[in-house]
């Protein structure tokens, strides 16, 4: 079972996107996960500008802003109960495996 899934709310804990003043401002939902490269795309964070030339597919061309990627080790899942970034544990309940917050033992999903 994976500890990070698409749709989870995560907070950036280190790197360029980290904010020391208001940590909650650097939160967002996970859009994609690339496990081979160890990168994650987070909604609203690390936007990068790409220059496109005029082609048949994009007749306007110009500068397009796209969401960039952040290293998997630089983000942590935010617990819904305690509203803090936390490590994620996995416990088996019957046949199903559940993720839980290591700080307050609340179930994440």
PDB file of C-alpha atoms in Angstrom, residues 44-103:
ATOM      1  CA  UNK A  44      -0.836  25.457  -7.343  1.00  0.00           C
ATOM      2  CA  UNK A  45       2.789  24.904  -6.367  1.00  0.00           C
ATOM      3  CA  UNK A  46       6.025  25.119  -8.370  1.00  0.00           C
ATOM      4  CA  UNK A  47       4.526  26.534 -11.559  1.00  0.00           C
ATOM      5  CA  UNK A  48       7.023  26.760 -14.401  1.00  0.00           C
ATOM      6  CA  UNK A  49       6.879  28.706 -17.644  1.00  0.00           C
ATOM      7  CA  UNK A  50       7.302  26.903 -20.954  1.00  0.00           C
ATOM      8  CA  UNK A  51       7.816  28.651 -24.279  1.00  0.00           C
ATOM      9  CA  UNK A  52       5.830  27.162 -27.156  1.00  0.00           C
ATOM     10  CA  UNK A  53       6.430  27.934 -30.808  1.00  0.00           C
ATOM     11  CA  UNK A  54       3.562  28.239 -33.232  1.00  0.00           C
ATOM     12  CA  UNK A  55       2.564  24.846 -34.627  1.00  0.00           C
ATOM     13  CA  UNK A  56      -0.562  23.256 -36.053  1.00  0.00           C
ATOM     14  CA  UNK A  57      -1.497  21.931 -32.567  1.00  0.00           C
ATOM     15  CA  UNK A  58      -0.963  25.298 -30.846  1.00  0.00           C
ATOM     16  CA  UNK A  59      -1.462  28.079 -33.413  1.00  0.00           C
ATOM     17  CA  UNK A  60      -0.918  30.868 -30.864  1.00  0.00           C
ATOM     18  CA  UNK A  61       2.300  29.658 -29.276  1.00  0.00           C
ATOM     19  CA  UNK A  62       3.615  31.919 -26.509  1.00  0.00           C
ATOM     20  CA  UNK A  63       4.427  31.362 -22.862  1.00  0.00           C
ATOM     21  CA  UNK A  64       2.406  28.741 -20.956  1.00  0.00           C
ATOM     22  CA  UNK A  65       2.464  28.170 -17.193  1.00  0.00           C
ATOM     23  CA  UNK A  66       2.415  24.505 -16.162  1.00  0.00           C
ATOM     24  CA  UNK A  67       2.604  22.835 -12.770  1.00  0.00           C
ATOM     25  CA  UNK A  68       6.131  21.606 -12.081  1.00  0.00           C
ATOM     26  CA  UNK A  69       7.242  18.686  -9.945  1.00  0.00           C
ATOM     27  CA  UNK A  70       8.512  18.492  -6.372  1.00  0.00           C
ATOM     28  CA  UNK A  71      10.605  15.688  -4.885  1.00  0.00           C
ATOM     29  CA  UNK A  72       8.590  13.075  -2.996  1.00  0.00           C
ATOM     30  CA  UNK A  73      10.808  13.491   0.048  1.00  0.00           C
ATOM     31  CA  UNK A  74       9.992  17.225   0.234  1.00  0.00           C
ATOM     32  CA  UNK A  75       6.257  16.780   0.919  1.00  0.00           C
ATOM     33  CA  UNK A  76       4.265  15.303   3.798  1.00  0.00           C
ATOM     34  CA  UNK A  77       0.613  14.325   4.035  1.00  0.00           C
ATOM     35  CA  UNK A  78      -1.537  16.705   6.107  1.00  0.00           C
ATOM     36  CA  UNK A  79      -3.747  14.974   8.691  1.00  0.00           C
ATOM     37  CA  UNK A  80      -7.392  16.049   8.513  1.00  0.00           C
ATOM     38  CA  UNK A  81      -7.903  15.748  12.274  1.00  0.00           C
ATOM     39  CA  UNK A  82      -4.850  17.520  13.721  1.00  0.00           C
ATOM     40  CA  UNK A  83      -4.232  19.698  10.590  1.00  0.00           C
ATOM     41  CA  UNK A  84      -0.462  19.135  10.712  1.00  0.00           C
ATOM     42  CA  UNK A  85       1.968  17.487   8.291  1.00  0.00           C
ATOM     43  CA  UNK A  86       2.594  13.965   9.519  1.00  0.00           C
ATOM     44  CA  UNK A  87       4.253  10.679   8.757  1.00  0.00           C
ATOM     45  CA  UNK A  88       1.878   7.985   7.589  1.00  0.00           C
ATOM     46  CA  UNK A  89       1.595   4.505   9.040  1.00  0.00           C
ATOM     47  CA  UNK A  90      -0.302   1.481   7.761  1.00  0.00           C
ATOM     48  CA  UNK A  91      -2.334  -0.885   9.904  1.00  0.00           C
ATOM     49  CA  UNK A  92      -4.413  -3.880   8.907  1.00  0.00           C
ATOM     50  CA  UNK A  93      -8.063  -3.909   9.956  1.00  0.00           C
ATOM     51  CA  UNK A  94      -9.457  -7.261   8.936  1.00  0.00           C
ATOM     52  CA  UNK A  95      -8.650  -7.770   5.259  1.00  0.00           C
ATOM     53  CA  UNK A  96      -8.250  -4.055   4.509  1.00  0.00           C
ATOM     54  CA  UNK A  97      -5.172  -1.934   5.068  1.00  0.00           C
ATOM     55  CA  UNK A  98      -5.729   1.586   6.375  1.00  0.00           C
ATOM     56  CA  UNK A  99      -3.416   4.607   6.508  1.00  0.00           C
ATOM     57  CA  UNK A 100      -3.192   6.501   9.801  1.00  0.00           C
ATOM     58  CA  UNK A 101      -1.565   9.629  11.215  1.00  0.00           C
ATOM     59  CA  UNK A 102       1.494   8.884  13.352  1.00  0.00           C
ATOM     60  CA  UNK A 103       0.807  11.962  15.530  1.00  0.00           C
TER      61      UNK A 103
END
